[in-house]
mmCIF file of C-alpha atoms in Angstrom:
data_model
loop_
_atom_site.group_PDB
_atom_site.id
_atom_site.type_symbol
_atom_site.label_atom_id
_atom_site.label_comp_id
_atom_site.label_asym_id
_atom_site.label_seq_id
_atom_site.Cartn_x
_atom_site.Cartn_y
_atom_site.Cartn_z
ATOM 1 C CA ASP J 242 -0.125 -0.103 0.078
ATOM 2 C CA ALA J 243 1.253 3.590 -0.771
ATOM 3 C CA GLY J 244 2.506 5.363 2.219
ATOM 4 C CA ILE J 245 -0.355 7.694 3.092
ATOM 5 C CA THR J 246 -1.562 8.673 6.590
ATOM 6 C CA GLN J 247 -4.228 10.899 7.647
ATOM 7 C CA SER J 248 -4.758 12.241 10.925
ATOM 8 C CA PRO J 249 -6.922 12.338 13.088
ATOM 9 C CA ARG J 250 -8.610 9.372 12.059
ATOM 10 C CA HIS J 251 -11.868 10.170 13.982
ATOM 11 C CA LYS J 252 -12.997 13.744 15.344
ATOM 12 C CA VAL J 253 -15.972 15.084 16.978
ATOM 13 C CA THR J 254 -16.122 19.046 17.375
ATOM 14 C CA GLU J 255 -18.697 21.654 17.684
ATOM 15 C CA THR J 256 -20.158 23.932 15.370
ATOM 16 C CA GLY J 257 -18.183 27.235 14.716
ATOM 17 C CA THR J 258 -14.778 25.675 15.520
ATOM 18 C CA PRO J 259 -11.934 25.657 13.304
ATOM 19 C CA VAL J 260 -10.763 21.909 12.399
ATOM 20 C CA THR J 261 -7.550 20.994 10.581
ATOM 21 C CA LEU J 262 -6.902 17.511 9.020
ATOM 22 C CA ARG J 263 -3.542 16.314 7.880
ATOM 23 C CA CYS J 264 -2.548 14.216 5.142
ATOM 24 C CA HIS J 265 0.994 12.980 5.016
ATOM 25 C CA GLN J 266 2.581 10.855 2.283
ATOM 26 C CA THR J 267 6.139 9.053 1.949
ATOM 27 C CA GLU J 268 5.888 8.406 -1.797
ATOM 28 C CA ASN J 269 7.178 11.858 -2.960
ATOM 29 C CA HIS J 270 4.266 12.121 -5.196
ATOM 30 C CA ARG J 271 3.571 15.470 -6.690
ATOM 31 C CA TYR J 272 -0.396 15.370 -6.704
ATOM 32 C CA MET J 273 -2.433 15.295 -3.495
ATOM 33 C CA TYR J 274 -6.137 15.620 -3.028
ATOM 34 C CA TRP J 275 -8.955 15.630 -0.645
ATOM 35 C CA TYR J 276 -12.188 14.327 -0.925
ATOM 36 C CA ARG J 277 -15.382 14.011 1.072
ATOM 37 C CA GLN J 278 -17.975 11.154 0.906
ATOM 38 C CA ASP J 279 -21.326 11.407 1.922
ATOM 39 C CA PRO J 280 -24.139 8.602 1.468
ATOM 40 C CA GLY J 281 -25.597 8.759 -2.083
ATOM 41 C CA HIS J 282 -22.718 11.219 -3.302
ATOM 42 C CA GLY J 283 -19.715 8.987 -3.920
ATOM 43 C CA LEU J 284 -16.692 10.867 -3.430
ATOM 44 C CA ARG J 285 -16.334 14.775 -4.248
ATOM 45 C CA LEU J 286 -13.224 16.760 -4.657
ATOM 46 C CA ILE J 287 -12.821 19.503 -2.177
ATOM 47 C CA HIS J 288 -9.310 20.821 -3.273
ATOM 48 C CA TYR J 289 -6.205 19.414 -4.966
ATOM 49 C CA SER J 290 -2.597 20.368 -5.021
ATOM 50 C CA TYR J 291 -0.026 20.076 -7.882
ATOM 51 C CA GLY J 292 2.984 21.111 -6.079
ATOM 52 C CA VAL J 293 4.452 22.789 -3.128
ATOM 53 C CA LYS J 294 2.425 26.004 -2.510
ATOM 54 C CA ASP J 295 0.359 25.096 -5.822
ATOM 55 C CA THR J 296 -3.469 24.267 -4.883
ATOM 56 C CA ASP J 297 -6.692 24.548 -6.589
ATOM 57 C CA LYS J 298 -10.548 24.277 -6.051
ATOM 58 C CA GLY J 299 -12.558 21.121 -6.542
ATOM 59 C CA GLU J 300 -16.220 20.900 -7.119
ATOM 60 C CA VAL J 301 -17.076 21.360 -3.372
ATOM 61 C CA SER J 302 -14.521 23.929 -2.067
ATOM 62 C CA ASP J 303 -16.860 26.295 -0.097
ATOM 63 C CA GLY J 304 -15.994 26.532 3.497
ATOM 64 C CA TYR J 305 -12.778 24.537 3.078
ATOM 65 C CA SER J 306 -9.038 25.975 2.587
ATOM 66 C CA VAL J 307 -5.838 23.880 2.134
ATOM 67 C CA SER J 308 -2.208 24.461 2.419
ATOM 68 C CA ARG J 309 0.783 22.541 1.229
ATOM 69 C CA SER J 310 4.069 23.922 2.279
ATOM 70 C CA LYS J 311 6.054 20.487 1.885
ATOM 71 C CA THR J 312 5.688 17.877 -0.590
ATOM 72 C CA GLU J 313 4.655 15.396 1.982
ATOM 73 C CA ASP J 314 1.928 17.338 3.827
ATOM 74 C CA PHE J 315 -1.484 18.585 2.633
ATOM 75 C CA LEU J 316 -3.685 20.109 5.350
ATOM 76 C CA LEU J 317 -7.377 20.731 5.145
ATOM 77 C CA THR J 318 -8.916 23.308 7.023
ATOM 78 C CA LEU J 319 -12.522 23.984 7.994
ATOM 79 C CA GLU J 320 -12.423 27.738 9.381
ATOM 80 C CA SER J 321 -15.728 27.335 11.191
ATOM 81 C CA ALA J 322 -17.291 24.068 11.070
ATOM 82 C CA THR J 323 -20.865 23.338 10.216
ATOM 83 C CA SER J 324 -22.995 20.434 10.745
ATOM 84 C CA SER J 325 -23.024 20.222 6.837
ATOM 85 C CA GLN J 326 -19.446 19.203 7.038
ATOM 86 C CA THR J 327 -20.016 16.042 8.769
ATOM 87 C CA SER J 328 -18.607 13.562 6.257
ATOM 88 C CA VAL J 329 -15.745 11.054 5.974
ATOM 89 C CA TYR J 330 -12.775 13.054 4.303
ATOM 90 C CA PHE J 331 -10.077 10.853 2.304
ATOM 91 C CA CYS J 332 -6.622 12.042 1.152
ATOM 92 C CA ALA J 333 -5.313 10.856 -2.052
ATOM 93 C CA ILE J 334 -1.945 11.078 -3.918
ATOM 94 C CA SER J 335 -1.004 10.571 -7.434
ATOM 95 C CA GLY J 336 2.525 10.143 -9.191
ATOM 96 C CA SER J 337 4.544 12.433 -11.391
ATOM 97 C CA SER J 338 1.985 13.492 -13.873
ATOM 98 C CA GLY J 339 -1.018 13.124 -11.957
ATOM 99 C CA GLY J 340 -3.104 12.435 -14.877
ATOM 100 C CA LEU J 341 -5.762 9.812 -15.304
ATOM 101 C CA VAL J 342 -4.089 7.931 -17.834
ATOM 102 C CA THR J 343 -0.443 7.623 -16.414
ATOM 103 C CA ASP J 344 -0.962 7.546 -12.814
ATOM 104 C CA THR J 345 -3.822 6.038 -10.569
ATOM 105 C CA GLN J 346 -4.683 7.758 -7.362
ATOM 106 C CA TYR J 347 -4.047 5.983 -3.862
ATOM 107 C CA PHE J 348 -6.219 7.000 -1.065
ATOM 108 C CA GLY J 349 -5.450 7.208 2.640
ATOM 109 C CA PRO J 350 -7.647 5.489 5.411
ATOM 110 C CA GLY J 351 -10.046 8.448 5.677
ATOM 111 C CA THR J 352 -10.808 10.720 8.817
ATOM 112 C CA ARG J 353 -14.491 10.744 10.021
ATOM 113 C CA LEU J 354 -15.573 13.959 11.064
ATOM 114 C CA THR J 355 -18.418 14.849 13.155
ATOM 115 C CA VAL J 356 -19.660 18.365 13.586
ATOM 116 C CA LEU J 357 -22.286 18.622 16.180
ATOM 117 C CA LEU X 173 -14.149 14.165 -17.966
ATOM 118 C CA ALA X 174 -16.811 12.183 -19.829
ATOM 119 C CA LYS X 175 -19.848 11.510 -17.847
ATOM 120 C CA THR X 176 -20.473 8.205 -16.943
ATOM 121 C CA THR X 177 -23.825 6.298 -15.897
ATOM 122 C CA GLN X 178 -23.691 3.141 -14.120
ATOM 123 C CA PRO X 179 -26.178 1.068 -11.892
ATOM 124 C CA ILE X 180 -26.837 2.236 -8.290
ATOM 125 C CA SER X 181 -26.685 -1.590 -6.990
ATOM 126 C CA MET X 182 -26.149 -5.120 -7.969
ATOM 127 C CA ASP X 183 -26.719 -8.209 -6.151
ATOM 128 C CA SER X 184 -25.278 -11.362 -6.714
ATOM 129 C CA TYR X 185 -24.358 -14.934 -4.851
ATOM 130 C CA GLU X 186 -20.790 -16.435 -4.078
ATOM 131 C CA GLY X 187 -19.207 -18.178 -7.047
ATOM 132 C CA GLN X 188 -21.242 -16.046 -9.716
ATOM 133 C CA GLU X 189 -19.749 -13.662 -12.323
ATOM 134 C CA VAL X 190 -20.607 -10.076 -11.747
ATOM 135 C CA ASN X 191 -20.810 -7.838 -14.913
ATOM 136 C CA ILE X 192 -20.941 -4.012 -14.219
ATOM 137 C CA THR X 193 -21.679 -1.771 -17.284
ATOM 138 C CA CYS X 194 -20.681 2.061 -17.529
ATOM 139 C CA SER X 195 -22.237 4.014 -20.291
ATOM 140 C CA HIS X 196 -19.878 7.051 -21.408
ATOM 141 C CA ASN X 197 -21.660 8.031 -24.624
ATOM 142 C CA ASN X 198 -19.413 11.134 -24.986
ATOM 143 C CA ILE X 199 -16.224 9.388 -24.572
ATOM 144 C CA ALA X 200 -13.337 11.425 -26.382
ATOM 145 C CA THR X 201 -10.748 9.796 -28.416
ATOM 146 C CA ASN X 202 -7.813 10.260 -25.864
ATOM 147 C CA ASP X 203 -10.196 9.101 -22.973
ATOM 148 C CA TYR X 204 -9.335 5.945 -21.018
ATOM 149 C CA ILE X 205 -11.583 3.993 -18.802
ATOM 150 C CA THR X 206 -10.612 3.104 -15.132
ATOM 151 C CA TRP X 207 -12.484 1.143 -12.492
ATOM 152 C CA TYR X 208 -11.936 1.850 -8.667
ATOM 153 C CA GLN X 209 -13.105 -0.431 -5.860
ATOM 154 C CA GLN X 210 -14.136 0.678 -2.473
ATOM 155 C CA PHE X 211 -14.672 -1.411 0.546
ATOM 156 C CA PRO X 212 -16.443 -0.280 3.671
ATOM 157 C CA SER X 213 -14.863 2.173 5.656
ATOM 158 C CA GLN X 214 -11.780 2.432 3.224
ATOM 159 C CA GLY X 215 -10.540 4.564 0.375
ATOM 160 C CA PRO X 216 -11.196 3.331 -3.058
ATOM 161 C CA ARG X 217 -8.088 1.427 -4.839
ATOM 162 C CA PHE X 218 -7.331 1.055 -8.475
ATOM 163 C CA ILE X 219 -8.599 -2.215 -10.109
ATOM 164 C CA ILE X 220 -8.186 -1.809 -13.913
ATOM 165 C CA GLN X 221 -7.794 0.387 -16.888
ATOM 166 C CA GLY X 222 -8.277 -0.118 -20.459
ATOM 167 C CA TYR X 223 -8.666 1.866 -23.647
ATOM 168 C CA LYS X 224 -10.036 -0.538 -25.931
ATOM 169 C CA THR X 225 -10.944 -4.229 -26.778
ATOM 170 C CA LYS X 226 -10.203 -6.395 -23.563
ATOM 171 C CA VAL X 227 -7.839 -5.927 -20.386
ATOM 172 C CA THR X 228 -7.426 -8.730 -17.885
ATOM 173 C CA ASN X 229 -5.629 -8.670 -14.631
ATOM 174 C CA GLU X 230 -5.743 -11.024 -11.443
ATOM 175 C CA VAL X 231 -8.735 -9.133 -10.039
ATOM 176 C CA ALA X 232 -11.181 -8.271 -12.850
ATOM 177 C CA SER X 233 -11.632 -8.011 -16.908
ATOM 178 C CA LEU X 234 -12.576 -4.788 -18.628
ATOM 179 C CA PHE X 235 -14.242 -5.202 -22.076
ATOM 180 C CA ILE X 236 -14.704 -2.247 -24.031
ATOM 181 C CA PRO X 237 -16.514 -2.376 -27.668
ATOM 182 C CA ALA X 238 -15.354 -0.998 -30.767
ATOM 183 C CA ASP X 239 -17.614 2.069 -30.522
ATOM 184 C CA ARG X 240 -16.349 2.620 -26.792
ATOM 185 C CA LYS X 241 -19.473 4.150 -25.691
ATOM 186 C CA SER X 242 -19.854 1.655 -22.796
ATOM 187 C CA SER X 243 -17.738 -0.678 -20.870
ATOM 188 C CA THR X 244 -18.322 -3.679 -18.724
ATOM 189 C CA LEU X 245 -16.132 -4.631 -15.615
ATOM 190 C CA SER X 246 -16.477 -8.344 -15.081
ATOM 191 C CA LEU X 247 -15.715 -10.172 -11.652
ATOM 192 C CA PRO X 248 -15.121 -13.618 -11.861
ATOM 193 C CA ARG X 249 -16.549 -16.230 -9.337
ATOM 194 C CA VAL X 250 -17.317 -13.608 -6.571
ATOM 195 C CA SER X 251 -16.841 -13.913 -2.801
ATOM 196 C CA LEU X 252 -18.265 -12.284 -0.060
ATOM 197 C CA SER X 253 -14.966 -10.194 0.184
ATOM 198 C CA ASP X 254 -16.148 -8.470 -3.200
ATOM 199 C CA THR X 255 -18.878 -6.762 -1.531
ATOM 200 C CA ALA X 256 -17.985 -3.264 -2.530
ATOM 201 C CA VAL X 257 -18.743 -0.001 -4.459
ATOM 202 C CA TYR X 258 -17.328 0.190 -7.816
ATOM 203 C CA TYR X 259 -16.533 3.244 -9.789
ATOM 204 C CA CYS X 260 -16.149 3.942 -13.434
ATOM 205 C CA LEU X 261 -14.273 6.710 -14.709
ATOM 206 C CA VAL X 262 -13.385 8.306 -18.051
ATOM 207 C CA GLY X 263 -10.721 10.743 -18.836
ATOM 208 C CA ASP X 264 -7.481 11.172 -20.361
ATOM 209 C CA ARG X 265 -4.034 12.389 -19.599
ATOM 210 C CA ASP X 266 -4.858 15.846 -18.411
ATOM 211 C CA ASP X 267 -7.816 14.814 -16.112
ATOM 212 C CA TYR X 268 -6.138 14.667 -12.941
ATOM 213 C CA LYS X 269 -9.394 15.937 -11.218
ATOM 214 C CA LEU X 270 -11.235 12.438 -10.913
ATOM 215 C CA SER X 271 -14.957 12.514 -10.672
ATOM 216 C CA PHE X 272 -16.241 9.537 -8.929
ATOM 217 C CA GLY X 273 -19.986 9.959 -9.004
ATOM 218 C CA ALA X 274 -21.858 7.282 -6.710
ATOM 219 C CA GLY X 275 -20.730 4.222 -8.241
ATOM 220 C CA THR X 276 -22.294 0.780 -8.303
ATOM 221 C CA THR X 277 -22.842 -1.060 -4.953
ATOM 222 C CA VAL X 278 -22.230 -4.737 -5.352
ATOM 223 C CA THR X 279 -23.641 -7.117 -2.653
ATOM 224 C CA VAL X 280 -22.425 -10.716 -2.688
ATOM 225 C CA ARG X 281 -24.623 -13.104 -0.692
ATOM 226 C CA ALA X 282 -23.809 -16.516 0.526
#
């Protein structure tokens, strides 16, 4: 399995509090992604990174920000958590090109976040 | 990314072959077809990828007709452990933003 870890694995927080999720990789892959998964919606891309300090929005980026100061770490921050952000969050990485054809995405174990 | 349509769910029994068809009518010339599998409480993982005709690996086979407007993932002799969600994705080299959709939930019963 690809060396991807996510922390924390589980978190319960209250509405209005800031939350930061961490994704750490040991593969030196260029591309990193954050997805959320909710029942009936499959996986939806929140933000992605195509290099250190290079990030862009996905399809459900409102209420989320990201940062990537090192190749190995990609942080997802909920500035003020809301109940609608209760979800399972997956981090993924892909290789040098990041393209669908040339590189598959490898997923982390996920973080289950509950916002009360 | 080309839009894909696949069944929401499928039921099967142990030892049977499961075939999941994905429709992608607007597939482009440079697009490849990729399938991912997701077990409960885990992230998705790559199963198989193809461009045309047939691709087979140790896990599954992928059948792609000449017009490439659909594809079929075939899981031979499934077991209970094949119960998972299967996602069909279509895209090319530049599509590094994957779109997973809801996938097909395959339930294998004893």
